[in-house]
Short mmCIF file of C-alpha atoms in Angstrom, two decimals:
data_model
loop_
_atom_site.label_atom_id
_atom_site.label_comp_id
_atom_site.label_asym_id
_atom_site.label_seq_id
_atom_site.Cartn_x
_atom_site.Cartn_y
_atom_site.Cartn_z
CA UNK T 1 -6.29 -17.69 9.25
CA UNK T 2 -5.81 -17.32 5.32
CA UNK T 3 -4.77 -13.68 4.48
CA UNK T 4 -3.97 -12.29 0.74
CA UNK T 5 -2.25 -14.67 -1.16
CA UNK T 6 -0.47 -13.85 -4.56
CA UNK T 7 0.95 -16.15 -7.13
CA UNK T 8 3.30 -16.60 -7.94
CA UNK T 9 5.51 -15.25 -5.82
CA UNK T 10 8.38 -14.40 -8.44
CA UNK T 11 7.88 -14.39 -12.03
CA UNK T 12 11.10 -14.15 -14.81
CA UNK T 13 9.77 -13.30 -18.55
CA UNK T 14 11.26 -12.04 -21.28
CA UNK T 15 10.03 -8.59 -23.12
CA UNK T 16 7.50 -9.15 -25.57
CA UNK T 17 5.86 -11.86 -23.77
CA UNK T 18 2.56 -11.88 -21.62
CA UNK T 19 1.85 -12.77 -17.61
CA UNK T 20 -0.89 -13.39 -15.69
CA UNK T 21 -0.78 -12.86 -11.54
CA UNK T 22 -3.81 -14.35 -9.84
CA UNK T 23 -4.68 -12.55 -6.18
CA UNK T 24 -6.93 -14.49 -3.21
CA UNK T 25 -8.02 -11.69 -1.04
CA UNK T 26 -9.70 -12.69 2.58
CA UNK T 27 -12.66 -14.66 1.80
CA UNK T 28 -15.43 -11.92 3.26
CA UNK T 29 -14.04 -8.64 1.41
CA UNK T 30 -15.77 -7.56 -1.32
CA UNK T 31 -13.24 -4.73 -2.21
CA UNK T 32 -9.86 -5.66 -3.49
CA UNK T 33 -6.77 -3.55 -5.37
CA UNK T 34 -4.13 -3.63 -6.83
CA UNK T 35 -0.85 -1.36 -6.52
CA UNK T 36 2.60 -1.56 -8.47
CA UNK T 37 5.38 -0.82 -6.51
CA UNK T 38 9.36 -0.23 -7.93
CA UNK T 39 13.03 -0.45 -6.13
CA UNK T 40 12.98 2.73 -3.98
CA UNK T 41 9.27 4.25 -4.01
CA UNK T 42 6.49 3.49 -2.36
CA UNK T 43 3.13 1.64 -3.84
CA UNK T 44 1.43 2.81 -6.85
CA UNK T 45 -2.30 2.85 -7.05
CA UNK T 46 -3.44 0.61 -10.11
CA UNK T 47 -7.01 -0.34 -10.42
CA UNK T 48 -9.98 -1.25 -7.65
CA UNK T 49 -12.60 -3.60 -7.38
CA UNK T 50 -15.65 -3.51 -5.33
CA UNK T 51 -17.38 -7.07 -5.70
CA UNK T 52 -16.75 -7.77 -9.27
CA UNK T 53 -16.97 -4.60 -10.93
CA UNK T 54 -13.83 -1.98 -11.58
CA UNK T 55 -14.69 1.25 -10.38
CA UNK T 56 -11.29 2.93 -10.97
CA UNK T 57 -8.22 2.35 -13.32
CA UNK T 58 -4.90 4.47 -12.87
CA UNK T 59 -3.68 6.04 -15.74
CA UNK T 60 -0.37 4.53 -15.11
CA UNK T 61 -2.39 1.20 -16.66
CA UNK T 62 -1.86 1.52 -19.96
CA UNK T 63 -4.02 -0.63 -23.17
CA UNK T 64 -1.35 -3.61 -22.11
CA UNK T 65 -2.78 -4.01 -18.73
CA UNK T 66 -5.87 -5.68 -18.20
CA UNK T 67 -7.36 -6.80 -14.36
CA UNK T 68 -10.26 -9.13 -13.68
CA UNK T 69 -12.67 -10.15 -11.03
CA UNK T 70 -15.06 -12.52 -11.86
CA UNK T 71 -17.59 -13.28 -9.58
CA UNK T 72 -16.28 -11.31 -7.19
CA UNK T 73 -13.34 -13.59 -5.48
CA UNK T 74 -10.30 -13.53 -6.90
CA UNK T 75 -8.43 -11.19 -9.11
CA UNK T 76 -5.94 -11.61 -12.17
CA UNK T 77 -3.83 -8.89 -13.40
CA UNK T 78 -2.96 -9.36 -16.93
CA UNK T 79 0.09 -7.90 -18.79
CA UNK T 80 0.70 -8.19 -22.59
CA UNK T 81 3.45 -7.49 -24.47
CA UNK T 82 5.73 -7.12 -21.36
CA UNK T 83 8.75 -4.37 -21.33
CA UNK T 84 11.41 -4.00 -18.75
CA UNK T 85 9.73 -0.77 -17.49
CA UNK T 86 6.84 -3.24 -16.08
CA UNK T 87 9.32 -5.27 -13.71
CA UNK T 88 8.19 -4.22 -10.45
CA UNK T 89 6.63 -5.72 -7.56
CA UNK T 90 2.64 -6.37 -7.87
CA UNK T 91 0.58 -6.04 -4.66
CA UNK T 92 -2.79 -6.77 -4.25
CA UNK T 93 -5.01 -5.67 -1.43
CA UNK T 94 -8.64 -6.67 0.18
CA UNK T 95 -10.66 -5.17 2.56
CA UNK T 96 -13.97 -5.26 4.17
CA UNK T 97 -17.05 -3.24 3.46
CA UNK T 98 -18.37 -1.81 6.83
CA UNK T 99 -20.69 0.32 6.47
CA UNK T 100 -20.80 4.26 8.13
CA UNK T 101 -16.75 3.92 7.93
CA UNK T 102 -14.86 6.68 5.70
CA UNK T 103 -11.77 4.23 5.80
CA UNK T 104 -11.58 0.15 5.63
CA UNK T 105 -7.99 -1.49 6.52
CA UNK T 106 -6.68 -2.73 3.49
CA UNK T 107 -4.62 -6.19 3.95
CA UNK T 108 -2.00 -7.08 1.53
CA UNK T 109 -0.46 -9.85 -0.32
CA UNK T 110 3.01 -11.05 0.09
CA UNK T 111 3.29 -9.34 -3.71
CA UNK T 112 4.59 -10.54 -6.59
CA UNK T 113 7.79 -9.61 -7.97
CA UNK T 114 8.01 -9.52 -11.96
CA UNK T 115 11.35 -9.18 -13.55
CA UNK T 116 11.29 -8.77 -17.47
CA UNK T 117 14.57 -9.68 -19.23
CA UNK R 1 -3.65 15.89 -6.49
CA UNK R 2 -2.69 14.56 -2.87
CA UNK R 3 0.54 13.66 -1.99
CA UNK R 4 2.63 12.36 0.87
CA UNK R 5 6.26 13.72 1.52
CA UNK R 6 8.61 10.97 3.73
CA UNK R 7 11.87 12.03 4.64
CA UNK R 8 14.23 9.79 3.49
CA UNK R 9 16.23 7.26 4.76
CA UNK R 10 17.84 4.75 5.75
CA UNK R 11 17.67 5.47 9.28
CA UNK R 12 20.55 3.65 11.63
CA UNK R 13 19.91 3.97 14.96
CA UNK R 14 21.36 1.88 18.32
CA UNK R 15 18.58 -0.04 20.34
CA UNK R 16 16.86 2.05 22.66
CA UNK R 17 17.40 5.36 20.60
CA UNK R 18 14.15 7.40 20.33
CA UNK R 19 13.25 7.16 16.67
CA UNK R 20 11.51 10.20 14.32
CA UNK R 21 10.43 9.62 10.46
CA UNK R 22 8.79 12.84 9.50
CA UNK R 23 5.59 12.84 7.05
CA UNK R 24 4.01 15.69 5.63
CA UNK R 25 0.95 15.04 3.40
CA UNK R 26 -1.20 17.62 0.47
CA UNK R 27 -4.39 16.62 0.58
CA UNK R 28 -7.95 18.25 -0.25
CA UNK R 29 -10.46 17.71 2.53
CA UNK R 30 -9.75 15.82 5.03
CA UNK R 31 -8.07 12.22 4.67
CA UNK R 32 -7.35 9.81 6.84
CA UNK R 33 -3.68 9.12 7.55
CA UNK R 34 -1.71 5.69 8.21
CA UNK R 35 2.33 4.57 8.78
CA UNK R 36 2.48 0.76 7.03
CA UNK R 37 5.71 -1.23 7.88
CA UNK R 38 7.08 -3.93 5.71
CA UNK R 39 9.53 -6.32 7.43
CA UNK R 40 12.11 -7.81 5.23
CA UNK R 41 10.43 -10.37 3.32
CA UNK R 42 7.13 -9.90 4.64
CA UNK R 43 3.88 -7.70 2.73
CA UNK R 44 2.97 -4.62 3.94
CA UNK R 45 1.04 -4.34 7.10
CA UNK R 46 -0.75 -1.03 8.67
CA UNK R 47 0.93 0.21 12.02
CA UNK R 48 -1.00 2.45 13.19
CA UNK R 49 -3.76 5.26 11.64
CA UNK R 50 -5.85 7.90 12.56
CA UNK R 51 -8.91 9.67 10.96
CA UNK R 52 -9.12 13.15 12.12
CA UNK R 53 -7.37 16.40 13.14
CA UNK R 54 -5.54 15.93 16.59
CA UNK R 55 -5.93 11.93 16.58
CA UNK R 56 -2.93 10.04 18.12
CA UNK R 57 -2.12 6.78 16.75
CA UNK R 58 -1.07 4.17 18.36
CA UNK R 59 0.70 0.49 18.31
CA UNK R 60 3.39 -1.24 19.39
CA UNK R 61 5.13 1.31 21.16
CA UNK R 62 4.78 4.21 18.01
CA UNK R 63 2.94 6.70 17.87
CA UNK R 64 1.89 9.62 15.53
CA UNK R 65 -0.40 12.42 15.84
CA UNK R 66 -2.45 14.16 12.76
CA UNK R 67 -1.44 17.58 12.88
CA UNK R 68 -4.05 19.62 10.48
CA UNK R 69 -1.88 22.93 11.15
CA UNK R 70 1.46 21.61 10.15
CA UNK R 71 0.07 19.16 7.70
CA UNK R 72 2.06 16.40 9.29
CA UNK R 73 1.61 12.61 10.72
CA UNK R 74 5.13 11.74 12.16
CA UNK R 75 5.89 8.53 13.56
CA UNK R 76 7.69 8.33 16.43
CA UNK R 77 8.66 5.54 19.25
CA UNK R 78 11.02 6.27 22.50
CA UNK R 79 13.23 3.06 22.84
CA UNK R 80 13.90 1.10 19.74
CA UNK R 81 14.77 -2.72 19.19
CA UNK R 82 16.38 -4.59 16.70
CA UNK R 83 12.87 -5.93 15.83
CA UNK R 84 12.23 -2.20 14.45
CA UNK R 85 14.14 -2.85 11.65
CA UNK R 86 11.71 -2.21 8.97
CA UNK R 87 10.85 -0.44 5.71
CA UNK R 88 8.51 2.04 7.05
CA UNK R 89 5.43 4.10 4.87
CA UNK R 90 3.09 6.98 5.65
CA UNK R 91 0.14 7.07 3.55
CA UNK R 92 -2.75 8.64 3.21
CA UNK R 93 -7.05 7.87 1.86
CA UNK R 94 -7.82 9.25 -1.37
CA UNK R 95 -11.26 8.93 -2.89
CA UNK R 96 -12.00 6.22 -5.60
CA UNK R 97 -14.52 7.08 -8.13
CA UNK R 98 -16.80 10.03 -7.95
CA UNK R 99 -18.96 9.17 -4.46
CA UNK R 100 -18.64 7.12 -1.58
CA UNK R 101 -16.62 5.69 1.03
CA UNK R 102 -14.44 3.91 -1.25
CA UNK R 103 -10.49 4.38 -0.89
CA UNK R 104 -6.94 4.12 -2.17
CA UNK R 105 -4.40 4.84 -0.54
CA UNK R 106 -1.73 7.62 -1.71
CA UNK R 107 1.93 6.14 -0.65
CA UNK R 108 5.45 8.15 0.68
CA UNK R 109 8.63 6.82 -1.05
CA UNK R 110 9.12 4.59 2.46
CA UNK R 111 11.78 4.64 4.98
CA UNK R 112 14.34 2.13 5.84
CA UNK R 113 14.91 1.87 9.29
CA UNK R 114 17.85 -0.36 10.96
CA UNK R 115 18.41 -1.23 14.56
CA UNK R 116 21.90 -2.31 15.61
CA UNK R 117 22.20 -4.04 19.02
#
């Protein structure tokens, strides 16, 4: 059973400089997202996909945040330009599309944890 | 907007204690509510949910119950183990976009529970 993977798991950059995180949700879900989640608080909404097309971005993504899903599989979260306000923990999330359903369980990644020197 | 209101923690408690993290939640309409728990160094997985006024949730031995009058979802569970030990959320559905049954999910600032033997 492959679940949400993330990679990589831990990433170390220095400010100024520009990351890319790469999410595999569960091979049958066609919606996947992405939340941002700091020491203390819970998960932050960031930006959703349904197949490969971005219905929603949070306005806590600013112009130096950029999220892909080509084809429809897997995901990349860009960041350019990084600044230590970005280090946080990146989560991504799949889940199915069922139809009739108001709510789908979303399944997450381990995360990845960004820390910008 | 919506928000969700976790009382906050950490929470030490001796096995076998009966164990209460309140929730309250804002919300326009009527969402569907969830407690996620994230084991230490483990992704965030959902405990238990429920989609309507007077639902009980249920897993593992917690329970909460969507409470429309009090605007609540509070997890409890009678006996505790050191298993338990947990960073615990309560969340709730928001809509994504401007129709359909897509979601995000709205996060409380979690709640760190520990279990001592």
């Amino acid at each position: 059973d492959t679940g949400v993977s993330q990679d990589p798991r831990h990433k170390i950059t220095k400010r100024g400089q520009n990351v890319t995180f790469r999410c595999d949700p569960i091979s049958e879900h066609n919606r996947l997202y992405w939340y941002r989640q700091t020491l203390g608080q819970g998960p932050e909404f960031l930006t959703y996909f349904q197949n490969e097309a971005q219905l929603e971005k949070s306005r806590l993504l600013s112009d130096r945040f950029s999220a892909e899903r080509p084809k429809g599989s897997f995901s990349t979260l860009e960041i350019q330009r990084t600044e230590q306000g970005d280090s946080a923990m990146y989560l991504c999330a799949s889940s199915p599309y069922l139809s009739g359903g108001s709510y789908n369980e979303q399944f997450f990644g381990p995360g990845t944890r960004l820390t910008v020197l | 907007g919506n928000s969700v209101t976790q009382m906050e923690g950490p929470v030490t408690l001796s096995e076998e204690a009966f164990l209460t993290i309140n929730c309250t939640y804002t919300a326009t309409g009527y969402p569907s509510l969830f407690w996620y728990v994230q084991y230490p160094g483990e992704g965030l997985q959902l405990l238990l949910k429920a989609t309507k006024a007077d639902d009980k949730g249920s897993n593992k031995g917690f329970e909460a119950t969507y409470r429309k009058e009090t605007t609540s979802f509070h997890l409890e569970k009678g006996s505790v183990q050191v298993s338990d030990s947990a960073v615990y959320f309560c969340a709730l559905s928001d809509r994504v976009g401007d129709a359909g049954n897509n979601r995000k999910l709205i996060w409380g600032l979690g709640t760190s529970l520990a279990v001592n033997p």
